[in-house]
């Protein structure tokens, strides 16, 4: 039960957090310059965006859930299973960011989910 | 050079960095947390000793540093690439997480688990053939 709750936080809070960060990043705009100074400025700039902080809060919940679950499960089990967020991510990106998900992308995401299911069977 | 080709040229190196640093971070977190001991209690009284063991673990901090590097690469990617492209593309990290778990942590990966990881990568290849950005540049 605890394990299911922790996976729920990892998948749902983690995905919602990444979507929030993604939304913030589209507000910063495309980065063209990869010098260290520019990257630092880019990081500071992104911390001024409210969506960035929403994302950080949600991802923190996911992070501590990950730590808890890693204390009693194998890394090579936990990380693949947390890829359940692929389906959540595609739906979220479509609804929340207005991204268009092509048919080929849906197929890829479905195959990824199949892989996750197989890994789940190896739960020892 | 087409827009898609130009985007792929700077997208691929950053995806590579993500694929190495993210899993490395998780492996260090796993190593650190196995040292902390099983966190299966939700009682408040157990929280402080666990939190102090987590915060004083060198492996946890090493993992956090790796994950921060991963996060910056990830953020840079997201300034131009769709989230629904970046997330599946970086899932190649499931191969590196399996390899690193075996090499660094000595976890035994069963053939079935390898099959699952391989299937995930097939999904990644299918997604990688689509354009990094479907929305118009602002």
mmCIF file of C-alpha atoms in Angstrom:
data_model
loop_
_atom_site.group_PDB
_atom_site.id
_atom_site.type_symbol
_atom_site.label_atom_id
_atom_site.label_comp_id
_atom_site.label_asym_id
_atom_site.label_seq_id
_atom_site.Cartn_x
_atom_site.Cartn_y
_atom_site.Cartn_z
ATOM 1 C CA UNK A 1 0.000 0.000 0.000
ATOM 2 C CA UNK A 2 2.777 2.400 1.017
ATOM 3 C CA UNK A 3 4.605 1.399 -2.154
ATOM 4 C CA UNK A 4 1.552 2.224 -4.306
ATOM 5 C CA UNK A 5 1.157 5.636 -2.627
ATOM 6 C CA UNK A 6 4.845 6.413 -3.144
ATOM 7 C CA UNK A 7 4.694 5.410 -6.827
ATOM 8 C CA UNK A 8 1.579 7.561 -7.206
ATOM 9 C CA UNK A 9 3.477 10.593 -5.862
ATOM 10 C CA UNK A 10 6.504 9.841 -8.057
ATOM 11 C CA UNK A 11 4.373 9.540 -11.203
ATOM 12 C CA UNK A 12 1.669 12.171 -10.687
ATOM 13 C CA UNK A 13 3.545 14.853 -8.713
ATOM 14 C CA UNK A 14 6.689 14.254 -10.794
ATOM 15 C CA UNK A 15 4.853 14.611 -14.096
ATOM 16 C CA UNK A 16 2.836 17.646 -12.946
ATOM 17 C CA UNK A 17 6.099 19.182 -11.741
ATOM 18 C CA UNK A 18 7.859 18.602 -15.055
ATOM 19 C CA UNK A 19 4.891 20.008 -16.964
ATOM 20 C CA UNK A 20 5.036 23.136 -14.794
ATOM 21 C CA UNK A 21 8.768 23.507 -15.431
ATOM 22 C CA UNK A 22 8.207 22.930 -19.141
ATOM 23 C CA UNK A 23 5.580 25.673 -19.137
ATOM 24 C CA UNK A 24 8.033 28.021 -17.398
ATOM 25 C CA UNK A 25 10.780 27.145 -19.919
ATOM 26 C CA UNK A 26 8.603 28.014 -22.894
ATOM 27 C CA UNK A 27 8.210 31.408 -21.190
ATOM 28 C CA UNK A 28 12.005 31.879 -21.161
ATOM 29 C CA UNK A 29 12.207 31.130 -24.883
ATOM 30 C CA UNK A 30 14.594 29.068 -26.988
ATOM 31 C CA UNK A 31 18.216 29.115 -25.744
ATOM 32 C CA UNK A 32 20.798 29.720 -28.500
ATOM 33 C CA UNK A 33 23.932 30.431 -26.441
ATOM 34 C CA UNK A 34 25.650 27.705 -24.411
ATOM 35 C CA UNK A 35 28.439 29.669 -22.650
ATOM 36 C CA UNK A 36 28.543 29.130 -18.873
ATOM 37 C CA UNK A 37 27.636 32.757 -18.122
ATOM 38 C CA UNK A 38 24.602 32.583 -20.401
ATOM 39 C CA UNK A 39 23.509 29.297 -18.849
ATOM 40 C CA UNK A 40 23.769 30.794 -15.338
ATOM 41 C CA UNK A 41 21.739 33.802 -16.459
ATOM 42 C CA UNK A 42 19.197 31.426 -17.951
ATOM 43 C CA UNK A 43 18.907 29.520 -14.642
ATOM 44 C CA UNK A 44 18.497 32.763 -12.618
ATOM 45 C CA UNK A 45 15.935 34.040 -15.106
ATOM 46 C CA UNK A 46 13.889 30.857 -14.836
ATOM 47 C CA UNK A 47 13.763 31.140 -11.019
ATOM 48 C CA UNK A 48 11.800 34.368 -11.402
ATOM 49 C CA UNK A 49 8.908 32.517 -13.009
ATOM 50 C CA UNK A 50 6.047 31.365 -10.717
ATOM 51 C CA UNK A 51 5.513 28.163 -12.738
ATOM 52 C CA UNK A 52 9.111 27.226 -11.995
ATOM 53 C CA UNK A 53 8.366 27.244 -8.246
ATOM 54 C CA UNK A 54 5.144 25.274 -8.672
ATOM 55 C CA UNK A 55 7.239 22.752 -10.586
ATOM 56 C CA UNK A 56 9.956 22.653 -7.922
ATOM 57 C CA UNK A 57 7.398 22.084 -5.128
ATOM 58 C CA UNK A 58 5.738 19.195 -6.990
ATOM 59 C CA UNK A 59 9.045 17.657 -7.991
ATOM 60 C CA UNK A 60 10.228 17.822 -4.362
ATOM 61 C CA UNK A 61 7.263 15.680 -3.308
ATOM 62 C CA UNK A 62 8.191 13.215 -6.062
ATOM 63 C CA UNK A 63 11.861 13.313 -5.015
ATOM 64 C CA UNK A 64 11.250 12.434 -1.363
ATOM 65 C CA UNK A 65 8.846 9.668 -2.407
ATOM 66 C CA UNK A 66 11.613 8.327 -4.648
ATOM 67 C CA UNK A 67 14.092 8.392 -1.748
ATOM 68 C CA UNK A 68 11.656 6.481 0.482
ATOM 69 C CA UNK A 69 10.979 3.793 -2.103
ATOM 70 C CA UNK A 70 14.677 3.416 -2.947
ATOM 71 C CA UNK A 71 15.289 2.494 0.683
ATOM 72 C CA UNK A 72 13.562 -0.862 0.162
ATOM 73 C CA UNK A 73 13.408 -1.506 -3.601
ATOM 74 C CA UNK A 74 16.082 -1.955 -6.285
ATOM 75 C CA UNK A 75 17.017 1.060 -8.413
ATOM 76 C CA UNK A 76 16.674 -1.054 -11.571
ATOM 77 C CA UNK A 77 13.054 -1.767 -10.569
ATOM 78 C CA UNK A 78 11.927 1.620 -9.235
ATOM 79 C CA UNK A 79 13.219 3.801 -12.071
ATOM 80 C CA UNK A 80 11.673 1.805 -14.971
ATOM 81 C CA UNK A 81 8.334 1.554 -13.144
ATOM 82 C CA UNK A 82 8.293 5.305 -12.589
ATOM 83 C CA UNK A 83 8.166 5.531 -16.404
ATOM 84 C CA UNK A 84 4.421 5.171 -15.945
ATOM 85 C CA UNK A 85 4.681 8.942 -16.073
ATOM 86 C CA UNK A 86 4.989 8.621 -19.874
ATOM 87 C CA UNK A 87 1.290 8.151 -20.324
ATOM 88 C CA UNK A 88 0.565 10.816 -17.698
ATOM 89 C CA UNK A 89 3.068 13.129 -19.419
ATOM 90 C CA UNK A 90 1.539 12.756 -22.876
ATOM 91 C CA UNK A 91 -1.968 13.474 -21.612
ATOM 92 C CA UNK A 92 -0.702 16.364 -19.501
ATOM 93 C CA UNK A 93 1.320 17.911 -22.350
ATOM 94 C CA UNK A 94 -1.720 17.710 -24.603
ATOM 95 C CA UNK A 95 -4.156 19.194 -22.085
ATOM 96 C CA UNK A 96 -1.925 21.598 -20.190
ATOM 97 C CA UNK A 97 0.708 22.764 -22.710
ATOM 98 C CA UNK A 98 -1.397 22.412 -25.866
ATOM 99 C CA UNK A 99 1.246 20.213 -27.528
ATOM 100 C CA UNK A 100 0.004 18.128 -30.440
ATOM 101 C CA UNK A 101 0.852 14.475 -29.977
ATOM 102 C CA UNK A 102 1.177 12.741 -33.343
ATOM 103 C CA UNK A 103 -0.064 9.188 -33.912
ATOM 104 C CA UNK A 104 3.550 7.905 -34.098
ATOM 105 C CA UNK A 105 4.337 9.473 -30.746
ATOM 106 C CA UNK A 106 1.286 7.815 -29.182
ATOM 107 C CA UNK A 107 2.472 4.472 -30.565
ATOM 108 C CA UNK A 108 5.957 5.022 -29.087
ATOM 109 C CA UNK A 109 4.501 5.963 -25.716
ATOM 110 C CA UNK A 110 2.271 2.858 -25.762
ATOM 111 C CA UNK A 111 5.325 0.650 -26.428
ATOM 112 C CA UNK A 112 7.192 2.335 -23.558
ATOM 113 C CA UNK A 113 4.239 1.540 -21.285
ATOM 114 C CA UNK A 114 4.344 -2.107 -22.391
ATOM 115 C CA UNK A 115 8.017 -2.211 -21.353
ATOM 116 C CA UNK A 116 7.118 -0.743 -17.975
ATOM 117 C CA UNK A 117 4.506 -3.463 -17.502
ATOM 118 C CA UNK A 118 7.094 -6.172 -18.200
ATOM 119 C CA UNK A 119 9.488 -4.622 -15.678
ATOM 120 C CA UNK A 120 6.663 -4.575 -13.098
ATOM 121 C CA UNK A 121 6.421 -8.386 -13.428
ATOM 122 C CA UNK A 122 9.990 -8.638 -12.129
ATOM 123 C CA UNK A 123 8.901 -7.098 -8.797
ATOM 124 C CA UNK A 124 10.581 -9.312 -6.241
ATOM 125 C CA UNK B 1 19.612 23.375 -42.904
ATOM 126 C CA UNK B 2 15.993 22.740 -41.999
ATOM 127 C CA UNK B 3 14.615 23.823 -38.638
ATOM 128 C CA UNK B 4 14.161 20.210 -37.575
ATOM 129 C CA UNK B 5 17.769 19.289 -38.518
ATOM 130 C CA UNK B 6 19.198 22.358 -36.736
ATOM 131 C CA UNK B 7 17.183 21.576 -33.610
ATOM 132 C CA UNK B 8 18.350 17.950 -33.629
ATOM 133 C CA UNK B 9 22.027 19.046 -33.746
ATOM 134 C CA UNK B 10 21.796 20.789 -30.388
ATOM 135 C CA UNK B 11 19.151 18.476 -28.957
ATOM 136 C CA UNK B 12 21.187 15.256 -29.236
ATOM 137 C CA UNK B 13 24.247 16.266 -27.107
ATOM 138 C CA UNK B 14 21.980 17.513 -24.316
ATOM 139 C CA UNK B 15 19.933 14.317 -24.424
ATOM 140 C CA UNK B 16 23.196 12.353 -24.096
ATOM 141 C CA UNK B 17 24.187 14.372 -20.989
ATOM 142 C CA UNK B 18 20.714 13.748 -19.520
ATOM 143 C CA UNK B 19 20.980 10.024 -20.179
ATOM 144 C CA UNK B 20 24.230 9.725 -18.223
ATOM 145 C CA UNK B 21 23.755 12.177 -15.327
ATOM 146 C CA UNK B 22 20.132 11.336 -14.471
ATOM 147 C CA UNK B 23 20.647 7.576 -13.969
ATOM 148 C CA UNK B 24 23.993 8.146 -12.222
ATOM 149 C CA UNK B 25 22.169 10.422 -9.763
ATOM 150 C CA UNK B 26 19.481 7.800 -9.128
ATOM 151 C CA UNK B 27 22.078 5.078 -8.610
ATOM 152 C CA UNK B 28 23.846 7.206 -5.976
ATOM 153 C CA UNK B 29 20.493 7.942 -4.291
ATOM 154 C CA UNK B 30 19.786 4.210 -4.244
ATOM 155 C CA UNK B 31 23.181 3.483 -2.720
ATOM 156 C CA UNK B 32 22.679 6.209 -0.108
ATOM 157 C CA UNK B 33 19.159 5.090 0.821
ATOM 158 C CA UNK B 34 20.175 1.438 1.190
ATOM 159 C CA UNK B 35 22.627 2.754 3.805
ATOM 160 C CA UNK B 36 19.903 4.747 5.567
ATOM 161 C CA UNK B 37 17.728 1.683 6.029
ATOM 162 C CA UNK B 38 14.182 0.800 5.042
ATOM 163 C CA UNK B 39 11.752 3.730 5.266
ATOM 164 C CA UNK B 40 8.429 1.964 5.708
ATOM 165 C CA UNK B 41 7.096 3.851 8.711
ATOM 166 C CA UNK B 42 4.891 6.921 8.406
ATOM 167 C CA UNK B 43 5.213 7.805 12.105
ATOM 168 C CA UNK B 44 6.455 11.332 12.847
ATOM 169 C CA UNK B 45 8.796 10.057 15.572
ATOM 170 C CA UNK B 46 10.726 8.033 12.975
ATOM 171 C CA UNK B 47 11.023 10.961 10.611
ATOM 172 C CA UNK B 48 13.822 12.973 12.263
ATOM 173 C CA UNK B 49 16.408 10.189 12.618
ATOM 174 C CA UNK B 50 15.751 9.110 9.027
ATOM 175 C CA UNK B 51 15.963 12.695 7.744
ATOM 176 C CA UNK B 52 19.246 13.253 9.560
ATOM 177 C CA UNK B 53 20.714 10.039 8.142
ATOM 178 C CA UNK B 54 19.563 11.058 4.651
ATOM 179 C CA UNK B 55 21.015 14.567 4.920
ATOM 180 C CA UNK B 56 24.394 13.361 6.202
ATOM 181 C CA UNK B 57 24.847 10.695 3.523
ATOM 182 C CA UNK B 58 27.605 11.561 1.055
ATOM 183 C CA UNK B 59 26.057 9.358 -1.626
ATOM 184 C CA UNK B 60 22.741 11.220 -1.364
ATOM 185 C CA UNK B 61 24.491 14.554 -1.946
ATOM 186 C CA UNK B 62 26.521 13.100 -4.817
ATOM 187 C CA UNK B 63 23.257 11.889 -6.322
ATOM 188 C CA UNK B 64 21.674 15.311 -5.848
ATOM 189 C CA UNK B 65 24.616 17.028 -7.624
ATOM 190 C CA UNK B 66 24.284 14.632 -10.590
ATOM 191 C CA UNK B 67 20.531 15.186 -10.707
ATOM 192 C CA UNK B 68 21.016 18.971 -10.651
ATOM 193 C CA UNK B 69 23.330 18.707 -13.676
ATOM 194 C CA UNK B 70 20.714 16.534 -15.329
ATOM 195 C CA UNK B 71 18.019 19.066 -14.468
ATOM 196 C CA UNK B 72 19.863 22.012 -16.062
ATOM 197 C CA UNK B 73 20.386 20.013 -19.286
ATOM 198 C CA UNK B 74 16.716 19.070 -19.157
ATOM 199 C CA UNK B 75 15.613 22.702 -18.701
ATOM 200 C CA UNK B 76 17.780 23.856 -21.627
ATOM 201 C CA UNK B 77 16.175 21.187 -23.824
ATOM 202 C CA UNK B 78 12.698 22.268 -22.809
ATOM 203 C CA UNK B 79 13.235 25.837 -24.024
ATOM 204 C CA UNK B 80 12.839 24.616 -27.607
ATOM 205 C CA UNK B 81 11.751 20.988 -27.576
ATOM 206 C CA UNK B 82 8.300 19.639 -26.736
ATOM 207 C CA UNK B 83 7.956 18.013 -23.353
ATOM 208 C CA UNK B 84 6.305 15.034 -25.028
ATOM 209 C CA UNK B 85 9.461 14.673 -27.171
ATOM 210 C CA UNK B 86 12.047 15.225 -24.417
ATOM 211 C CA UNK B 87 10.473 12.858 -21.920
ATOM 212 C CA UNK B 88 10.459 9.789 -24.213
ATOM 213 C CA UNK B 89 13.837 10.659 -25.778
ATOM 214 C CA UNK B 90 15.598 10.745 -22.416
ATOM 215 C CA UNK B 91 14.062 7.379 -21.575
ATOM 216 C CA UNK B 92 17.153 5.820 -23.185
ATOM 217 C CA UNK B 93 18.355 6.376 -19.625
ATOM 218 C CA UNK B 94 16.528 3.124 -18.745
ATOM 219 C CA UNK B 95 19.361 1.246 -20.428
ATOM 220 C CA UNK B 96 21.999 3.183 -18.505
ATOM 221 C CA UNK B 97 20.089 2.795 -15.224
ATOM 222 C CA UNK B 98 20.051 -0.991 -15.687
ATOM 223 C CA UNK B 99 23.769 -1.090 -16.548
ATOM 224 C CA UNK B 100 24.745 1.246 -13.695
ATOM 225 C CA UNK B 101 22.542 -0.620 -11.171
ATOM 226 C CA UNK B 102 24.330 -3.827 -12.123
ATOM 227 C CA UNK B 103 27.862 -2.364 -12.190
ATOM 228 C CA UNK B 104 27.728 0.065 -9.246
ATOM 229 C CA UNK B 105 25.140 -1.548 -6.963
ATOM 230 C CA UNK B 106 25.533 -5.208 -7.969
ATOM 231 C CA UNK B 107 21.780 -5.572 -8.576
ATOM 232 C CA UNK B 108 20.921 -8.737 -10.465
ATOM 233 C CA UNK B 109 18.894 -7.842 -13.557
ATOM 234 C CA UNK B 110 16.723 -10.760 -14.668
ATOM 235 C CA UNK B 111 16.246 -11.491 -18.409
ATOM 236 C CA UNK B 112 12.606 -10.407 -18.053
ATOM 237 C CA UNK B 113 13.684 -7.032 -16.661
ATOM 238 C CA UNK B 114 16.150 -6.608 -19.559
ATOM 239 C CA UNK B 115 13.286 -7.422 -21.931
ATOM 240 C CA UNK B 116 11.180 -4.698 -20.305
ATOM 241 C CA UNK B 117 14.011 -2.187 -20.645
ATOM 242 C CA UNK B 118 14.507 -3.176 -24.299
ATOM 243 C CA UNK B 119 10.807 -2.730 -25.044
ATOM 244 C CA UNK B 120 10.983 0.733 -23.453
ATOM 245 C CA UNK B 121 13.853 1.581 -25.834
ATOM 246 C CA UNK B 122 11.899 0.408 -28.873
ATOM 247 C CA UNK B 123 9.220 2.850 -27.784
ATOM 248 C CA UNK B 124 11.904 5.540 -27.564
ATOM 249 C CA UNK B 125 13.101 4.870 -31.114
ATOM 250 C CA UNK B 126 9.549 5.237 -32.412
ATOM 251 C CA UNK B 127 9.152 8.559 -30.616
ATOM 252 C CA UNK B 128 12.625 9.807 -31.673
ATOM 253 C CA UNK B 129 11.613 9.753 -35.329
ATOM 254 C CA UNK B 130 9.098 12.551 -34.790
ATOM 255 C CA UNK B 131 10.012 16.283 -34.914
ATOM 256 C CA UNK B 132 11.327 17.831 -31.629
ATOM 257 C CA UNK B 133 8.864 20.708 -31.783
ATOM 258 C CA UNK B 134 5.331 20.685 -33.139
ATOM 259 C CA UNK B 135 4.396 24.189 -32.010
ATOM 260 C CA UNK B 136 5.472 27.303 -33.933
ATOM 261 C CA UNK B 137 8.418 29.319 -32.542
ATOM 262 C CA UNK B 138 7.106 32.327 -30.568
#
